[in-house]
Coordinates of C-alpha atoms in Angstrom, one line a residue:
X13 CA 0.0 0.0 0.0
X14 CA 1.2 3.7 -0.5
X15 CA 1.1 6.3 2.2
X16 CA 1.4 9.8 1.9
X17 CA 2.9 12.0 4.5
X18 CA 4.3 15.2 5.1
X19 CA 1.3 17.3 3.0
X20 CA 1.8 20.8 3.5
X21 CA -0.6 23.6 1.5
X22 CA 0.0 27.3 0.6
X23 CA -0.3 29.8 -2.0
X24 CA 2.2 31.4 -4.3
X25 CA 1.5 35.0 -4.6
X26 CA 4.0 36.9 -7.3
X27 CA 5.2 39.9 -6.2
X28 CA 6.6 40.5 -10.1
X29 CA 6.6 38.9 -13.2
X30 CA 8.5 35.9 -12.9
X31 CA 9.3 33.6 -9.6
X32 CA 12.2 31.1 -9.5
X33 CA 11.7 28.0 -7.4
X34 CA 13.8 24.6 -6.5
X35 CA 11.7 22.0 -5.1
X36 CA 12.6 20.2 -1.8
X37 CA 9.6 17.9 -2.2
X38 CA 7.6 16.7 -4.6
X39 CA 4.9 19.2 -5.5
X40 CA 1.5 19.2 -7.1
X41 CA 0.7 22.8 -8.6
X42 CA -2.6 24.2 -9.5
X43 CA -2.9 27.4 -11.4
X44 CA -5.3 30.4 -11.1
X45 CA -4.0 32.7 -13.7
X46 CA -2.2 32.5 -16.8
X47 CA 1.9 31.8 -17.1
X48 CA 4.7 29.6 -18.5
X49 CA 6.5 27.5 -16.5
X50 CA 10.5 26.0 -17.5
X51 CA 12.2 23.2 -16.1
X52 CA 14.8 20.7 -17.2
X53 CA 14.7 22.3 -20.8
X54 CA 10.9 22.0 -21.1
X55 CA 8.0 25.0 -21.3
X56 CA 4.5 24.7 -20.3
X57 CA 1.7 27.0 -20.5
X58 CA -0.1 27.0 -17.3
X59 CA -3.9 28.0 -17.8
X60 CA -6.7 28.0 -14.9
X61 CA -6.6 24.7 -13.7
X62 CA -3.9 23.3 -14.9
X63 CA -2.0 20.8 -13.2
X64 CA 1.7 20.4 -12.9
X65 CA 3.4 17.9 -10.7
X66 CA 7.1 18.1 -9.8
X67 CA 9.4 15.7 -8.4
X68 CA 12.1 16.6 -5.9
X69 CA 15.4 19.0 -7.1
X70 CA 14.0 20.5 -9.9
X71 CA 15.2 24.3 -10.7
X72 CA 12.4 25.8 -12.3
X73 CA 10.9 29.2 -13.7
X74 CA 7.1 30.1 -13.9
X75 CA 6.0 33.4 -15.6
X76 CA 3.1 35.4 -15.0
X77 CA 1.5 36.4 -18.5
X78 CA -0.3 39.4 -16.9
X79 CA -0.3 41.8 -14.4
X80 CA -3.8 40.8 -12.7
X81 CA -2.5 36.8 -12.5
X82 CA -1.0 36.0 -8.8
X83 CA -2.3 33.0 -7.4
X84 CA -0.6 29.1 -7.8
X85 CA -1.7 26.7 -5.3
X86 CA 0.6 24.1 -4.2
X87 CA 0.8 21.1 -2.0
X88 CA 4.2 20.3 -0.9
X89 CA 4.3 16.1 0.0
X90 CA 6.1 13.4 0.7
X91 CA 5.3 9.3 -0.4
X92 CA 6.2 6.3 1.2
X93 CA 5.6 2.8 0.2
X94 CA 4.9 -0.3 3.0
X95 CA 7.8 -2.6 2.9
X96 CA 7.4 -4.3 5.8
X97 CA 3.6 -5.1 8.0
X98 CA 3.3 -7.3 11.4
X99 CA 1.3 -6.9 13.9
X100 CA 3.3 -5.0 15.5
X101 CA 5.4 -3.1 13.0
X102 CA 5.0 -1.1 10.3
X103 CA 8.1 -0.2 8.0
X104 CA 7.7 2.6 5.5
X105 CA 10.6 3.5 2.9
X106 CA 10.9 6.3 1.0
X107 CA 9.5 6.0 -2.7
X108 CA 8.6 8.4 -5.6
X109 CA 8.6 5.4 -8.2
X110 CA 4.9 6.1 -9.5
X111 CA 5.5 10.2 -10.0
X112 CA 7.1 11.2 -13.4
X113 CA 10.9 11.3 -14.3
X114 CA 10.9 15.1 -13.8
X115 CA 7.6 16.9 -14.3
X116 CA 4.5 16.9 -16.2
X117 CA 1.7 18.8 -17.0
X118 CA -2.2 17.4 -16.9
X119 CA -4.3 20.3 -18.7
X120 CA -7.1 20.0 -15.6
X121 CA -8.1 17.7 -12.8
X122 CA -11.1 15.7 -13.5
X123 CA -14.6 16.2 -11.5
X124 CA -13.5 14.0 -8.9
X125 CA -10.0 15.3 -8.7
X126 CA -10.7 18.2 -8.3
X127 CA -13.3 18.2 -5.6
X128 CA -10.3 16.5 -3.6
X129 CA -8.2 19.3 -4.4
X130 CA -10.3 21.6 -2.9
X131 CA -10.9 19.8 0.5
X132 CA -7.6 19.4 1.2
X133 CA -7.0 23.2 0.3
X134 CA -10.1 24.3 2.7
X135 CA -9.0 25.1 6.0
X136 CA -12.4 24.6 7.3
X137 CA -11.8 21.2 6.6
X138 CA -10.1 19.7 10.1
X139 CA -9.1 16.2 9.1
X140 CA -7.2 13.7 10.7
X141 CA -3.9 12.7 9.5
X142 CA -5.0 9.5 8.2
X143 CA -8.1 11.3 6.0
X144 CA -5.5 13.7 4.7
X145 CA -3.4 10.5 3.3
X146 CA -7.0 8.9 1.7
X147 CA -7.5 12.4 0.3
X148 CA -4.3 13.1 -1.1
X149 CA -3.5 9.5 -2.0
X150 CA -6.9 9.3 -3.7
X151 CA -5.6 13.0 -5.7
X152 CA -2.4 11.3 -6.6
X153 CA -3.5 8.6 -8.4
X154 CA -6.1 10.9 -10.4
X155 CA -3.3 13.3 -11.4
X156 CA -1.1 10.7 -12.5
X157 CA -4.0 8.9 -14.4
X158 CA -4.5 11.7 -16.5
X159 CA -0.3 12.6 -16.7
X160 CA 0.3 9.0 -18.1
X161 CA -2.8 9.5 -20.8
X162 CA -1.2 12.4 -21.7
X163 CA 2.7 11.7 -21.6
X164 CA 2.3 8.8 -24.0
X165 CA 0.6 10.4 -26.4
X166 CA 1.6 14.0 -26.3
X167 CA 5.6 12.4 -25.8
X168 CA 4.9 10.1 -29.1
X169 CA 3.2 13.0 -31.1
X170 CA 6.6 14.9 -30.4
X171 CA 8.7 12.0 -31.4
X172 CA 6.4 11.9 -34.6
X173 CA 6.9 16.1 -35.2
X174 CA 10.7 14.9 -35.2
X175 CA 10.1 12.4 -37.4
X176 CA 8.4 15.2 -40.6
X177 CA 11.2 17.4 -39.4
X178 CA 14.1 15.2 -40.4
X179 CA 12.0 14.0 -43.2
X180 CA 11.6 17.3 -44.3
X181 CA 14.7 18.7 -43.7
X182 CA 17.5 15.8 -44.7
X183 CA 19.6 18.4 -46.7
X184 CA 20.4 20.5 -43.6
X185 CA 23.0 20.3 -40.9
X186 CA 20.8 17.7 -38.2
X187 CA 22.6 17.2 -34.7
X188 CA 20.9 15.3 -32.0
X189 CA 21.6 18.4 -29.8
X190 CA 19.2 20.4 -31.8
X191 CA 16.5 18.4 -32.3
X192 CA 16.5 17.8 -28.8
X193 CA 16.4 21.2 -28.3
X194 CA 13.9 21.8 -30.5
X195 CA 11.9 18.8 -29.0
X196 CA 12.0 20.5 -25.6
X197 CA 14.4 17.4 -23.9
X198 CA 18.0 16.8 -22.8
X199 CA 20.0 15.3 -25.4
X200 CA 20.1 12.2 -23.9
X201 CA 16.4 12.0 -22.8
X202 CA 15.3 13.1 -26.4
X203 CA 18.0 10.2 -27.3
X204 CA 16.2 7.5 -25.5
X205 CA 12.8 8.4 -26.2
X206 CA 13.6 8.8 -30.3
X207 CA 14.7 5.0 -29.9
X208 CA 11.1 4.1 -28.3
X209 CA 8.7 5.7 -29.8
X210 CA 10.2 5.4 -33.2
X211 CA 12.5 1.8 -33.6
X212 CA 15.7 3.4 -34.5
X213 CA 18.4 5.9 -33.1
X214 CA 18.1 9.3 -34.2
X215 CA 21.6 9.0 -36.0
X216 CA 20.2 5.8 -38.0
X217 CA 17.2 7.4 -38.9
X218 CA 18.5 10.5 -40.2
X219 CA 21.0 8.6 -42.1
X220 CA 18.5 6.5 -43.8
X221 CA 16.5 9.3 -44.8
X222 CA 19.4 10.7 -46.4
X223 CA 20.6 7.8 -48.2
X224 CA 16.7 6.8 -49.0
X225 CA 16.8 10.4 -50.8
X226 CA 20.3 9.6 -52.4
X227 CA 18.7 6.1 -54.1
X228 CA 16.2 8.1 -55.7
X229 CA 18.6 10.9 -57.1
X230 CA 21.1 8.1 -58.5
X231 CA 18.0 6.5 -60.4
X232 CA 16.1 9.8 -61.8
X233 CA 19.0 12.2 -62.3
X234 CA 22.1 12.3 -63.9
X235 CA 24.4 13.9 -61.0
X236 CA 27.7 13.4 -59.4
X237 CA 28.0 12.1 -56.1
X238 CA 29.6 15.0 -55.1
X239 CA 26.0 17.2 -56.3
X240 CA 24.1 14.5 -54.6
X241 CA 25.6 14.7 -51.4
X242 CA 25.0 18.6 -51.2
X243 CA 21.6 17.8 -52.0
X244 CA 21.0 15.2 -49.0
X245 CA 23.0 17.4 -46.1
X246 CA 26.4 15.6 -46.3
X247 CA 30.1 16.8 -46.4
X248 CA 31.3 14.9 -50.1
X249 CA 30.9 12.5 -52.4
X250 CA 33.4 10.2 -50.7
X251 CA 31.7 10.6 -47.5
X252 CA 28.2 9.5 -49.1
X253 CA 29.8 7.0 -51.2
X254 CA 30.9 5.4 -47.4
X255 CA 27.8 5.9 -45.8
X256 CA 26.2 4.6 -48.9
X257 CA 28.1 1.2 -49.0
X258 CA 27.5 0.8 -45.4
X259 CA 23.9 1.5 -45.2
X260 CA 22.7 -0.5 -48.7
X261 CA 25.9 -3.0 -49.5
X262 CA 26.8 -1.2 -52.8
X263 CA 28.6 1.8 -53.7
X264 CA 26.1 4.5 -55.6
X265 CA 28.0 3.8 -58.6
X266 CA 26.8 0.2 -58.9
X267 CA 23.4 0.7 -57.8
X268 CA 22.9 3.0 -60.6
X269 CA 24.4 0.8 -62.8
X270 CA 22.4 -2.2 -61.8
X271 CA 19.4 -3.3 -63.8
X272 CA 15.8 -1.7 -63.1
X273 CA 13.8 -3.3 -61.2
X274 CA 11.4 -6.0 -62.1
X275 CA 9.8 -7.7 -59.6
X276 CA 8.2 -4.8 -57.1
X277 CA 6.3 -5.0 -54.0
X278 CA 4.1 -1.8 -53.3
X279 CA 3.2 -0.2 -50.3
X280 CA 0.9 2.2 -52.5
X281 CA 1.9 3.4 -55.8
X282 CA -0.2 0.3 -57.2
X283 CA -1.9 2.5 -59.6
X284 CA 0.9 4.3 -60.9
X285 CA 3.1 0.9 -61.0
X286 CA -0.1 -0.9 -63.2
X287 CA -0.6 2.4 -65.4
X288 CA 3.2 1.9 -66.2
X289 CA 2.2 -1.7 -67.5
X290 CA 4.3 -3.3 -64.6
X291 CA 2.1 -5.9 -62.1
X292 CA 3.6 -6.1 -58.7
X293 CA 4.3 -9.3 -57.3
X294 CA 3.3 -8.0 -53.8
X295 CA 1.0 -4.9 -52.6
X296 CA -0.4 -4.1 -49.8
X297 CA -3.7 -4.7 -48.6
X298 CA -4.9 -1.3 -50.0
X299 CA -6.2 -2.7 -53.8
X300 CA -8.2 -5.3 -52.3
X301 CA -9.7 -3.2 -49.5
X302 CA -10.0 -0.1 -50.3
X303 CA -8.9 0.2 -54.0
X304 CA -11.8 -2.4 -55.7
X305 CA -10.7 -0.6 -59.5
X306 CA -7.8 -2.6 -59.6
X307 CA -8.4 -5.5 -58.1
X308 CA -8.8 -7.6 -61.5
X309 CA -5.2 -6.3 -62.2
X310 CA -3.8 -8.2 -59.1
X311 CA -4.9 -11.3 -59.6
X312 CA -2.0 -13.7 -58.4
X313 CA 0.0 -10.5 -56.3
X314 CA 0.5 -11.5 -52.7
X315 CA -1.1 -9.8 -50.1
X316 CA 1.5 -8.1 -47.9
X317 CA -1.0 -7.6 -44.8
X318 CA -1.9 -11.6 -45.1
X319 CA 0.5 -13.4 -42.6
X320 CA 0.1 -16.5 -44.5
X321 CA 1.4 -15.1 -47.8
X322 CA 3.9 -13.0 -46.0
X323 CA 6.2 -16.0 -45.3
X324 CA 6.3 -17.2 -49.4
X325 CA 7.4 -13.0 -50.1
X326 CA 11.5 -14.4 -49.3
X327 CA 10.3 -16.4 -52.7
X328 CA 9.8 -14.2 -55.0
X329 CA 13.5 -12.7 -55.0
X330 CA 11.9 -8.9 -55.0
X331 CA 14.3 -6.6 -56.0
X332 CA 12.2 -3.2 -55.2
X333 CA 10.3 -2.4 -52.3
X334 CA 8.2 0.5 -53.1
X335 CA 6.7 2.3 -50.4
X336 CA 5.5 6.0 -49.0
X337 CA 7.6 7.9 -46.7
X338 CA 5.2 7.5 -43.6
X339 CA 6.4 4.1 -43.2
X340 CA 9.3 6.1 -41.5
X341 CA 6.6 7.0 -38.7
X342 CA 5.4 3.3 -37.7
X343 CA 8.2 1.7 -35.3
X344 CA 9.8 -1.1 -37.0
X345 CA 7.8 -1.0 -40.2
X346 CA 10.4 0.1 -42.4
X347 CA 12.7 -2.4 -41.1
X348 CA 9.8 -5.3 -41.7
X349 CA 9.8 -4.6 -45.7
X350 CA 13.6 -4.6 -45.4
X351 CA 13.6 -7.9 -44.9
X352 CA 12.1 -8.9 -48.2
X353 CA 13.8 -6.5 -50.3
X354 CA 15.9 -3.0 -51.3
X355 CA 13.3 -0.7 -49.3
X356 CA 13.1 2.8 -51.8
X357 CA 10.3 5.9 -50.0
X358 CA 8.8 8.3 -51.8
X359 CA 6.8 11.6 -50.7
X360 CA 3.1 10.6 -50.2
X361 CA 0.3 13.2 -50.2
X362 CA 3.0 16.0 -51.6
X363 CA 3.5 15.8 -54.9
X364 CA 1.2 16.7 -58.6
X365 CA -0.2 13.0 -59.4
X366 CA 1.2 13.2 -62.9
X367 CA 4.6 14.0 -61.6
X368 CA 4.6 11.3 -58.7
X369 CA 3.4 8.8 -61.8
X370 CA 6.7 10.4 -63.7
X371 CA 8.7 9.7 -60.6
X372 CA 7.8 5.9 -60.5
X373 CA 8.9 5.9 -64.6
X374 CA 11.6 7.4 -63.7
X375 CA 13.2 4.9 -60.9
X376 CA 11.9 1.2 -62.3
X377 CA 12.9 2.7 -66.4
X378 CA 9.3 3.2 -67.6
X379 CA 10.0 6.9 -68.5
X380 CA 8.0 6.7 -72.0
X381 CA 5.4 4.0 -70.5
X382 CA 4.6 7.1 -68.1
X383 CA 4.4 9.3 -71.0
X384 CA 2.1 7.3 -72.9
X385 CA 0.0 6.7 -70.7
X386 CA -0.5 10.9 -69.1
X387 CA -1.0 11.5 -72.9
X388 CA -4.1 9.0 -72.9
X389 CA -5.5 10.4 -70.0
X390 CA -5.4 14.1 -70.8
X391 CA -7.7 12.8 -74.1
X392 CA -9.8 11.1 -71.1
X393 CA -10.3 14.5 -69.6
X394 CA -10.7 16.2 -72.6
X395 CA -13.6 13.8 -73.6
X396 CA -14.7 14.3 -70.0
X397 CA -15.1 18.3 -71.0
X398 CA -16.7 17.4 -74.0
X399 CA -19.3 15.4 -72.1
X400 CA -19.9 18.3 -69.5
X401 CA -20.2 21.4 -71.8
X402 CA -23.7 22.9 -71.8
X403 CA -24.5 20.7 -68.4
X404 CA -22.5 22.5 -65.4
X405 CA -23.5 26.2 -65.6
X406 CA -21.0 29.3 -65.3
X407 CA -20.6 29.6 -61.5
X408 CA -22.0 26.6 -60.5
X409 CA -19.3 25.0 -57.8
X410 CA -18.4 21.2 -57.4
X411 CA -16.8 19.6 -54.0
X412 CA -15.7 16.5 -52.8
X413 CA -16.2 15.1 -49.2
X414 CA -16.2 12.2 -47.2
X415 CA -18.5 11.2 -44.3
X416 CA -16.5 9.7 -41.0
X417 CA -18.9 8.7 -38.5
X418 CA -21.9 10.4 -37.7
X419 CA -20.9 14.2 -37.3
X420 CA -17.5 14.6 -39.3
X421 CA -16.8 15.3 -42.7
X422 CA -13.5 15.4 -44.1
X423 CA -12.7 17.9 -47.3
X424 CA -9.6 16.5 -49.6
X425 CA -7.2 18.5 -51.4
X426 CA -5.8 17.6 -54.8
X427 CA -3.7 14.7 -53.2
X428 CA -7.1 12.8 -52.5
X429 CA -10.1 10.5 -53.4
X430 CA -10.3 11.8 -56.9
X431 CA -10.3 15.8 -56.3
X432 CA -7.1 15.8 -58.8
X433 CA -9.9 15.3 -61.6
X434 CA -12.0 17.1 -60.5
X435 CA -10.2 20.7 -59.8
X436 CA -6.3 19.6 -61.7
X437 CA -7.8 17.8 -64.8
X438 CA -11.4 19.1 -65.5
X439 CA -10.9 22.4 -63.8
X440 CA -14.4 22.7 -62.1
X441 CA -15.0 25.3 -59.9
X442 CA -14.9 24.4 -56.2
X443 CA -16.9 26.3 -53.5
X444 CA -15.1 29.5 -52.2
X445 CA -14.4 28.3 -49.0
X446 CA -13.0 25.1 -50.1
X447 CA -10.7 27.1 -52.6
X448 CA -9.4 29.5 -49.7
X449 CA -9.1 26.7 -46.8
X450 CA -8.2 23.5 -48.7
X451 CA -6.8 24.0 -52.0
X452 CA -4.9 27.3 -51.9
X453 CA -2.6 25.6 -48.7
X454 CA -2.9 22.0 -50.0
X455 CA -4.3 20.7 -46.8
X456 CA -7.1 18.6 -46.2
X457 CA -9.5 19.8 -44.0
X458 CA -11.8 18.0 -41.3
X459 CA -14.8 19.8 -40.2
X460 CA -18.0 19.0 -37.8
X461 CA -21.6 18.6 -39.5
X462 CA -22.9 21.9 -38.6
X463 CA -20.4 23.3 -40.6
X464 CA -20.7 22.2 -43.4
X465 CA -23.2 24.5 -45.0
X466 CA -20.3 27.2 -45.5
X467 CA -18.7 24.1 -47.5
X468 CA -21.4 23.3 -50.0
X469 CA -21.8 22.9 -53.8
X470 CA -24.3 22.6 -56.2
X471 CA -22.6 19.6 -57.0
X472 CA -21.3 17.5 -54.5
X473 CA -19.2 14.0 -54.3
X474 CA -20.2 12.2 -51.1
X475 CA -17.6 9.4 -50.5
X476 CA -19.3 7.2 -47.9
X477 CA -17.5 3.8 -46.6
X478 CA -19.1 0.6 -47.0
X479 CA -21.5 1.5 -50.6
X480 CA -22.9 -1.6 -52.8
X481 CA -23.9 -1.4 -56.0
X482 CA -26.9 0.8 -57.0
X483 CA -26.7 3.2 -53.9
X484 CA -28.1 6.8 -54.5
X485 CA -28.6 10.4 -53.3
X486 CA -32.0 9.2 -51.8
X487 CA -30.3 5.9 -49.7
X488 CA -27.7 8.6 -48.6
X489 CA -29.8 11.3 -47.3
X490 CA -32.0 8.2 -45.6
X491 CA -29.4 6.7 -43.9
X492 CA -27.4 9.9 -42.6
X493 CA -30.1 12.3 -41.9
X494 CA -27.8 14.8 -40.2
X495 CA -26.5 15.0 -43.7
X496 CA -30.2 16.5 -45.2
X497 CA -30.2 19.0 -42.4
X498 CA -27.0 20.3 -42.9
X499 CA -27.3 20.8 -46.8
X500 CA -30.7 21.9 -46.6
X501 CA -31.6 24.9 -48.3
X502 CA -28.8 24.6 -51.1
X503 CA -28.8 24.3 -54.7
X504 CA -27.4 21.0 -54.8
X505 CA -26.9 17.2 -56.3
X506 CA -25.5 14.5 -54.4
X507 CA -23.2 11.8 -55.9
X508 CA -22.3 9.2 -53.8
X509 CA -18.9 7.4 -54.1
X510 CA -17.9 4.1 -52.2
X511 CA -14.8 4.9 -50.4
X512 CA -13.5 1.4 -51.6
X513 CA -13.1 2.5 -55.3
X514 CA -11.9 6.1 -54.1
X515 CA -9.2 5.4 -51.3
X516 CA -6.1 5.7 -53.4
X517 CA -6.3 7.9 -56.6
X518 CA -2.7 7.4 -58.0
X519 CA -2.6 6.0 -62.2
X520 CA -4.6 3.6 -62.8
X521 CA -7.4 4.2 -60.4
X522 CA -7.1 8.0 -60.8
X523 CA -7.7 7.3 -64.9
X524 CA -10.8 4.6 -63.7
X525 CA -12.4 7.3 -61.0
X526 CA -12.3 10.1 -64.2
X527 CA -15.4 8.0 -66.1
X528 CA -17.5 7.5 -62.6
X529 CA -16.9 11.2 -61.8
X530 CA -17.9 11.9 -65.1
X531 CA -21.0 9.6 -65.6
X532 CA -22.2 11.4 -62.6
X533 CA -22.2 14.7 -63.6
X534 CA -23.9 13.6 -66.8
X535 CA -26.5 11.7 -65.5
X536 CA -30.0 12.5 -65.7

């Protein structure tokens, strides 16, 4: 059992901007006013009820953010754990196993929290001893509750922020030092947690981003090692040619000699890869699922989500492993699909779908394939004008959304469930709002329900999960009713799209969701 002793309660008042404290004891913090509070390399913003809890021995500085803001609330405590219990002895030991590292921040106490708060704080409240242990015990275990909800994630979302930055940012000088910085943790804490929220050490990890980028420059560009290396944030050539050898078991001048690929396993890309005339040996789970356009195409291509098939994958002898550059963001993913093959990321969700289709050409040799075919499909959307002239007025808008659970509604940019037809290819005219929020940024955009009547069009693509053949406006507005209200009153038309023919719009799909977009719009 755990016992709590030595509780004492006061209040901070600040007689100026700024107070400077080192902690004896551990200390549980409430605020009443507005400030910032630094320890151990680490900012908080303290708001009315947050809660901060400090272990012993930590220097730290809390600001005030106005003039009219005085007040923290503290209890200073102690904690003991029961080692020993006999009738007639009882052995406490000194413990602070259960509290955090150094300190951490819960936003506000719950309900119950913080009614305990407040009657140890009341000194109306005469309680024995043993009560104030219950109480504070009880208080403890709330606070930490909500610290270890929010430590994992908020600690993993900042490991993940890392993650885009490196991503991002390859080509420039990258120390552990500052991205700890940056990350708000000691070197070494950011160290350790980099290794277990992601898989890897922050050294490996930048230097396979680096030389990941370096594959793709050796197959799609005709520069010297020493251009390359400039390009990916290293010294030389004859430093990336090292690192290089090390990291993939060839120097860059014989893996740009050696034969394009052949036999590819795709983590997306399955569209672009089957628009390019090549059939992947293995994909992942995404054309069957979620991709139903393709599936005829991939009859015989292994499943790479299907444990069963997974173990055959060492047969094939793949030579390519195609995959996006989140796979960098799952622990231990990347290093999965490294075991079946030469692992090569791209940029997913960044780049024009005609150029990302380029960019596959490009790396497995199927330049002219990808020319070919974005010359077939600009007749496609050409045809597709044809077919809409005299049907969607001047001014009339079109938007795309889809429907996640029974009060969201996500809007896609260009990247996304068709939209590149749409507003890239056929150039319709999207709602105002849309233009201004989603497309002018590039970033899809989530909304609630009751907001969606700034969003509307007069023609609108409703991508719903889980459609069968034959669904229409009428089954949609009957089953999500919320979706009537909301669009009530506009000048509209519904098309609804199944979300398993719309998930992935890259080639081959893209070219297939152009006639159902289209048929839609001409419809009667």
């Amino acid at each position: 059992m755990d016992v709590m002793r030595k509780a004492e309660i006061w209040e901070w008042e600040f007689e100026r901007s700024w107070m400077e404290i080192r902690t004896k004891l551990p200390l549980l913090l409430v605020s009443e006013c507005e400030a910032v509070i630094s320890f151990e390399a680490q900012s908080f913003e303290l708001h009315k009820g947050s809660v901060l809890l400090l272990r012993e021995n930590i220097s730290a500085v809390i600001r005030r953010e106005n003039k009219e803001s005085k007040v923290l609330k503290v209890i200073s405590f102690e904690c003991y754990r029961l080692v020993e219990h006999t009738e007639e002895t009882l052995v406490y030991m000194r413990s602070h196993d259960k509290l955090p590292e150094v300190g951490y921040v819960a936003d506000q106490l719950s309900p119950k929290g913080w009614q305990l708060f407040q009657k140890l704080m009341n000194p109306a409240n005469r309680m024995e001893q043993a009560e104030k242990d219950w109480v504070l015990g009880e208080l403890l275990r709330q606070v930490l509750q909500r610290i270890e909800i929010r430590r994992d994630f908020s600690t993993g979302e900042t490991m993940q922020e890392a993650v885009r930055y490196i991503n991002e940012h390859f080509h420039t000088p990258l120390t552990r030092a500052s991205m700890a910085q940056m990350a708000g943790f000691h070197e070494g804490t950011f160290s350790r947690l980099f290794q277990k929220y992601i898989g890897r050490s922050f050294t490996e990890h930048v230097t396979k981003v680096r030389i990941n980028k370096a594959k793709e420059y050796l197959c799609t560009e005709a520069l010297t090692l020493n251009d390359i290396s400039q390009r990916i944030g290293y010294s030389d050539g004859l430093y990336l040619s090292r690192k290089f050898k090390q990291t993939v078991g060839l120097s860059p001048n014989a893996f740009r000699a050696a034969p394009k690929p052949q036999r590819i396993a795709a983590i997306q890309f399955t569209g672009h890869l089957l628009a390019l005339g090549v059939k992947p040996v293995a994909a992942s789970q995404v054309p069957w699922e979620t991709s139903q356009l393709l599936r005829d195409e991939l009859v015989g291509t292994l499943n790479l989500e299907n444990g069963e098939e997974w173990g055959r994958l060492h047969e094939l002898n793949i030579d390519l492993v195609l995959a996006p550059q989140y796979i960098f963001h799952s622990r231990g993913r990347l290093e999965r699909y490294e075991q079946i093959g030469p692992v090569m990321t791209l940029p997913w969700d960044k780049l024009d779908r005609l150029e990302e289709l380029r960019l596959v050409g490009r790396i497995i040799g199927r330049e002219e394939e990808a020319e070919q075919w974005i010359g077939r499909y600009h007749e496609q959307v050409e045809a597709g004008k044809g077919r809409l002239s005299g049907l969607i007025e001047s001014g009339e808008t079109v938007g795309l959304y889809e429907l996640r659970g029974e009060d969201r509604v996500w809007i896609w940019n260009v990247t996304s469930r068709g939209t590149y037809n749409l507003y890239s290819a056929l150039q319709l005219t999207p709602p105002e709002r849309i233009r201004q929020e989603v497309l002018k940024p590039g970033e899809h955009l989530e909304i609630i329900l009751e907001d969606l009547p700034d969003y509307t069009a007069d023609h609108m693509f409703v991508v719903v999960d889980g459609l069968s053949g034959g669904y229409t406006a009428e089954n949609l507005l009957e089953e999500y009713p919320a979706w009537e209200i909301a669009t009530r009153g506009s000048r509209r038309r519904i098309y609804p799209l199944a979300l398993e023919e719309f998930w992935c719009s890259d080639g081959l799909a893209l070219e297939r969701q152009l006639q159902i977009q289209v048929d839609w719009l001409t419809r009667e």
